């Protein structure tokens, strides 16, 4: 009996796992946590990062394979990043102190929303049930993420409230080199619209038009502006945004 107890006692102690104190970061303690983790990162020996997303790939051919070229792997990762939302960003600075390894894990809960109330379009993203189920089993707090998650903006979205508040002067906005990446379909679409507008202006200048023709011209212009008159062409066109003022105009 004594021999059995001696064998069981170390095993029980060995199976006890040490639980690291993970700091949960939301919008309520974001500033404080950033100041802490910046100091820890600067003094750390290495840093580990991890993401919790609402999905990864919708089909097997979208998986990143070892035979993929760097360009193909990047496009696959870009497609997944644009389609699925990151709900948690984990950062853990590690420091080596003699024979000890010190870890300081942080979980940043993320959830994009229009915090500034400037009329941003609603965010939309895809979800995979298997990923959400796995996150729920691991104890992910969806309520804390949705209600207190850290919101964020892209650089283009950030410029809109700055312009509206007068923080940026429109005359001093920086110009960015535009890339002419219009596809043939975009070029045809623009030429069709230009032709229709030119014909509309020519018809308006006709002094012999009747009241019925004038009403028809107004209705036709309304269809062109609203995009409901396609004539088999594309209902949209790619827009290159070069200045922060153009960003505001596009979003409006």
Short mmCIF file of C-alpha atoms in Angstrom, two decimals:
data_model
loop_
_atom_site.label_atom_id
_atom_site.label_comp_id
_atom_site.label_asym_id
_atom_site.label_seq_id
_atom_site.Cartn_x
_atom_site.Cartn_y
_atom_site.Cartn_z
CA UNK A 1 0.00 0.00 0.00
CA UNK A 2 2.83 2.35 0.83
CA UNK A 3 4.45 1.61 -2.53
CA UNK A 4 1.21 2.41 -4.38
CA UNK A 5 0.75 5.68 -2.51
CA UNK A 6 4.29 6.75 -3.36
CA UNK A 7 3.58 6.11 -7.04
CA UNK A 8 0.26 7.95 -7.02
CA UNK A 9 1.36 11.05 -5.13
CA UNK A 10 3.93 12.31 -7.68
CA UNK A 11 1.56 11.52 -10.55
CA UNK A 12 -1.22 13.62 -9.04
CA UNK A 13 1.17 16.51 -8.51
CA UNK A 14 2.50 16.17 -12.04
CA UNK A 15 -1.00 16.34 -13.58
CA UNK A 16 -1.80 19.63 -11.90
CA UNK A 17 -1.52 22.23 -14.64
CA UNK A 18 -0.46 25.77 -13.94
CA UNK A 19 -2.98 28.25 -15.31
CA UNK A 20 -1.41 31.43 -16.65
CA UNK A 21 -3.20 34.65 -15.64
CA UNK A 22 -4.43 35.95 -18.99
CA UNK A 23 -5.40 39.61 -19.07
CA UNK A 24 -8.61 40.25 -21.02
CA UNK A 25 -8.41 43.60 -22.83
CA UNK A 26 -11.56 45.44 -23.91
CA UNK A 27 -12.30 49.06 -24.78
CA UNK A 28 -12.64 49.79 -21.04
CA UNK A 29 -9.01 49.01 -20.19
CA UNK A 30 -7.39 49.34 -23.62
CA UNK A 31 -5.18 52.37 -22.89
CA UNK A 32 -3.86 50.88 -19.67
CA UNK A 33 -3.17 47.49 -21.28
CA UNK A 34 -1.34 49.01 -24.27
CA UNK A 35 1.00 50.93 -21.96
CA UNK A 36 1.75 47.74 -20.02
CA UNK A 37 2.29 45.46 -23.00
CA UNK A 38 4.55 47.96 -24.79
CA UNK A 39 6.98 47.88 -21.87
CA UNK A 40 6.79 44.08 -21.70
CA UNK A 41 7.43 43.70 -25.44
CA UNK A 42 10.49 45.97 -25.34
CA UNK A 43 11.99 43.95 -22.47
CA UNK A 44 10.97 40.50 -23.78
CA UNK A 45 13.14 37.90 -25.49
CA UNK A 46 10.46 36.82 -27.98
CA UNK A 47 6.76 37.43 -28.62
CA UNK A 48 4.02 35.01 -29.69
CA UNK A 49 0.82 36.15 -31.41
CA UNK A 50 -2.41 34.33 -32.22
CA UNK A 51 -5.75 35.16 -33.86
CA UNK A 52 -9.30 33.93 -33.30
CA UNK A 53 -11.34 34.48 -36.45
CA UNK A 54 -14.88 33.63 -37.49
CA UNK A 55 -13.55 31.30 -40.20
CA UNK A 56 -10.57 30.42 -42.34
CA UNK A 57 -11.46 29.06 -45.77
CA UNK A 58 -14.71 28.13 -47.48
CA UNK A 59 -13.28 25.43 -49.77
CA UNK A 60 -10.34 23.04 -49.75
CA UNK A 61 -8.67 24.76 -52.69
CA UNK A 62 -8.44 27.93 -50.57
CA UNK A 63 -6.13 26.26 -48.04
CA UNK A 64 -2.51 27.37 -48.06
CA UNK A 65 -0.42 24.44 -49.27
CA UNK A 66 3.31 23.81 -49.15
CA UNK A 67 3.44 23.76 -52.95
CA UNK A 68 1.89 27.24 -53.26
CA UNK A 69 4.06 30.06 -54.52
CA UNK A 70 4.46 33.07 -52.21
CA UNK A 71 2.06 35.04 -54.40
CA UNK A 72 -0.60 32.32 -54.33
CA UNK A 73 -0.25 31.86 -50.56
CA UNK A 74 -0.61 35.61 -50.04
CA UNK A 75 -3.77 35.78 -52.17
CA UNK A 76 -5.33 32.90 -50.24
CA UNK A 77 -4.50 34.51 -46.90
CA UNK A 78 -5.76 37.88 -48.15
CA UNK A 79 -9.06 36.33 -49.26
CA UNK A 80 -9.60 34.77 -45.82
CA UNK A 81 -8.61 37.97 -44.01
CA UNK A 82 -11.08 40.05 -46.01
CA UNK A 83 -13.95 37.58 -45.67
CA UNK A 84 -13.70 36.55 -42.01
CA UNK A 85 -13.53 38.80 -38.96
CA UNK A 86 -10.84 38.68 -36.27
CA UNK A 87 -12.61 38.68 -32.89
CA UNK A 88 -9.57 38.16 -30.67
CA UNK A 89 -5.92 39.13 -31.05
CA UNK A 90 -3.64 37.45 -28.51
CA UNK A 91 -0.15 38.70 -27.68
CA UNK A 92 2.22 37.01 -25.24
CA UNK A 93 5.69 38.46 -24.53
CA UNK A 94 8.14 35.88 -23.13
CA UNK A 95 11.19 36.64 -21.01
CA UNK A 96 13.93 34.21 -19.97
CA UNK A 97 15.10 34.66 -16.37
CA UNK A 98 17.79 32.10 -15.67
CA UNK A 99 16.02 28.73 -15.68
CA UNK A 100 12.56 30.35 -15.66
CA UNK A 101 10.38 31.36 -18.57
CA UNK A 102 8.09 34.29 -17.77
CA UNK A 103 4.95 34.74 -19.88
CA UNK A 104 2.58 37.71 -19.91
CA UNK A 105 -0.44 36.80 -22.11
CA UNK A 106 -2.96 39.41 -23.27
CA UNK A 107 -6.22 38.81 -25.13
CA UNK A 108 -7.50 41.82 -27.11
CA UNK A 109 -11.21 41.48 -27.90
CA UNK A 110 -12.04 43.19 -31.22
CA UNK A 111 -15.38 44.17 -32.71
CA UNK A 112 -15.68 46.88 -35.40
CA UNK A 113 -18.48 49.41 -35.03
CA UNK A 114 -19.24 53.03 -35.90
CA UNK A 115 -18.06 54.52 -32.61
CA UNK A 116 -17.72 58.05 -33.99
CA UNK A 117 -21.27 58.13 -35.40
CA UNK A 118 -20.15 59.51 -38.77
CA UNK A 119 -22.39 57.32 -40.89
CA UNK A 120 -19.91 54.58 -41.74
CA UNK A 121 -21.32 51.60 -43.66
CA UNK A 122 -22.23 48.62 -41.48
CA UNK A 123 -19.50 46.02 -41.21
CA UNK A 124 -20.32 42.62 -42.69
CA UNK A 125 -18.32 39.42 -42.48
CA UNK A 126 -18.77 35.67 -42.90
CA UNK A 127 -18.89 33.08 -40.12
CA UNK A 128 -18.25 29.35 -40.03
CA UNK A 129 -20.24 27.40 -37.44
CA UNK A 130 -17.32 25.08 -36.64
CA UNK A 131 -15.09 28.01 -35.70
CA UNK A 132 -17.74 29.67 -33.51
CA UNK A 133 -18.48 26.34 -31.81
CA UNK A 134 -14.78 25.80 -31.10
CA UNK A 135 -14.44 29.30 -29.66
CA UNK A 136 -17.49 28.74 -27.42
CA UNK A 137 -16.05 25.46 -26.12
CA UNK A 138 -12.80 27.22 -25.26
CA UNK A 139 -14.74 29.74 -23.16
CA UNK A 140 -14.73 32.70 -25.53
CA UNK A 141 -16.98 35.47 -24.17
CA UNK A 142 -19.03 36.64 -27.15
CA UNK A 143 -20.99 39.15 -25.02
CA UNK A 144 -17.81 40.89 -23.89
CA UNK A 145 -16.57 40.93 -27.49
CA UNK A 146 -19.73 42.43 -28.99
CA UNK A 147 -20.53 44.95 -26.26
CA UNK A 148 -17.04 45.89 -25.04
CA UNK A 149 -14.80 44.81 -27.92
CA UNK A 150 -12.20 47.26 -29.19
CA UNK A 151 -13.38 49.06 -32.30
CA UNK A 152 -11.06 50.23 -35.05
CA UNK A 153 -10.99 52.07 -38.38
CA UNK A 154 -8.98 51.80 -41.56
CA UNK A 155 -6.85 54.78 -42.57
CA UNK A 156 -9.40 55.80 -45.19
CA UNK A 157 -12.25 55.61 -42.67
CA UNK A 158 -10.22 57.54 -40.10
CA UNK A 159 -9.74 60.45 -42.50
CA UNK A 160 -13.51 61.04 -42.86
CA UNK A 161 -14.23 62.25 -39.29
CA UNK A 162 -11.00 64.27 -39.33
CA UNK A 163 -12.16 66.13 -42.43
CA UNK A 164 -15.66 66.62 -41.03
CA UNK A 165 -14.30 68.00 -37.76
CA UNK A 166 -11.92 70.37 -39.58
CA UNK A 167 -8.83 68.61 -38.24
CA UNK A 168 -7.49 68.19 -41.76
CA UNK A 169 -7.43 71.09 -44.19
CA UNK A 170 -8.81 70.04 -47.55
CA UNK A 171 -6.32 72.22 -49.40
CA UNK A 172 -3.38 70.47 -47.73
CA UNK A 173 -4.52 66.88 -48.09
CA UNK A 174 -1.76 64.66 -49.34
CA UNK A 175 -1.97 63.30 -52.84
CA UNK A 176 -1.32 59.64 -53.54
CA UNK A 177 -0.14 58.26 -56.84
CA UNK A 178 -3.11 56.59 -58.51
CA UNK A 179 -2.72 53.32 -60.33
CA UNK A 180 -4.63 52.92 -63.57
CA UNK A 181 -6.10 49.46 -62.97
CA UNK A 182 -9.37 49.84 -64.86
CA UNK A 183 -10.48 46.63 -66.48
CA UNK A 184 -11.88 46.56 -70.06
CA UNK A 185 -15.37 46.09 -68.61
CA UNK A 186 -14.95 49.23 -66.47
CA UNK A 187 -13.79 51.23 -69.50
CA UNK A 188 -16.77 50.10 -71.58
CA UNK A 189 -19.13 50.92 -68.74
CA UNK A 190 -17.74 54.47 -68.43
CA UNK A 191 -17.91 55.04 -72.18
CA UNK A 192 -21.56 53.94 -72.23
CA UNK A 193 -22.46 56.31 -69.41
CA UNK A 194 -20.62 59.22 -71.07
CA UNK A 195 -22.43 58.52 -74.34
CA UNK A 196 -25.84 58.45 -72.64
CA UNK A 197 -25.18 61.69 -70.78
CA UNK A 198 -23.98 63.37 -74.00
CA UNK A 199 -27.14 62.24 -75.83
CA UNK A 200 -29.26 63.49 -72.94
CA UNK A 201 -27.62 66.95 -73.04
CA UNK A 202 -28.08 67.10 -76.83
CA UNK A 203 -31.78 66.21 -76.48
CA UNK A 204 -32.27 68.84 -73.77
CA UNK A 205 -30.87 71.56 -76.04
CA UNK A 206 -33.42 70.72 -78.73
CA UNK A 207 -35.86 73.65 -78.83
CA UNK A 208 -38.60 71.60 -80.52
CA UNK A 209 -39.09 69.12 -77.67
CA UNK A 210 -42.55 68.80 -76.15
CA UNK A 211 -43.51 68.66 -72.49
CA UNK A 212 -43.85 64.87 -72.70
CA UNK A 213 -40.33 64.61 -74.09
CA UNK A 214 -39.02 66.83 -71.28
CA UNK A 215 -40.65 64.57 -68.67
CA UNK A 216 -39.15 61.54 -70.38
CA UNK A 217 -35.70 63.16 -70.31
CA UNK A 218 -36.01 63.86 -66.58
CA UNK A 219 -37.07 60.26 -65.94
CA UNK A 220 -34.20 58.97 -68.07
CA UNK A 221 -31.67 61.10 -66.18
CA UNK A 222 -33.04 59.85 -62.88
CA UNK A 223 -32.50 56.26 -64.01
CA UNK A 224 -28.92 56.98 -65.05
CA UNK A 225 -28.09 58.66 -61.73
CA UNK A 226 -29.74 55.96 -59.60
CA UNK A 227 -28.11 53.18 -61.63
CA UNK A 228 -31.35 51.45 -62.57
CA UNK A 229 -30.76 51.80 -66.33
CA UNK A 230 -28.07 49.26 -67.21
CA UNK A 231 -28.80 48.20 -70.80
CA UNK A 232 -26.93 44.96 -70.13
CA UNK A 233 -23.81 46.73 -68.88
CA UNK A 234 -22.14 46.57 -65.48
CA UNK A 235 -24.02 48.24 -62.59
CA UNK A 236 -20.82 49.49 -60.98
CA UNK A 237 -17.37 50.84 -61.69
CA UNK A 238 -14.07 50.69 -59.82
CA UNK A 239 -13.03 54.01 -58.28
CA UNK A 240 -9.44 54.93 -57.47
CA UNK A 241 -9.37 57.05 -54.31
CA UNK A 242 -6.38 59.40 -54.32
CA UNK A 243 -7.11 62.00 -51.64
CA UNK A 244 -8.87 62.08 -48.28
CA UNK A 245 -11.49 64.41 -49.76
CA UNK A 246 -12.29 61.77 -52.38
CA UNK A 247 -12.65 59.22 -49.59
CA UNK A 248 -15.32 61.37 -48.00
CA UNK A 249 -17.15 61.84 -51.31
CA UNK A 250 -17.12 58.10 -52.06
CA UNK A 251 -18.43 57.19 -48.61
CA UNK A 252 -21.22 59.73 -48.94
#
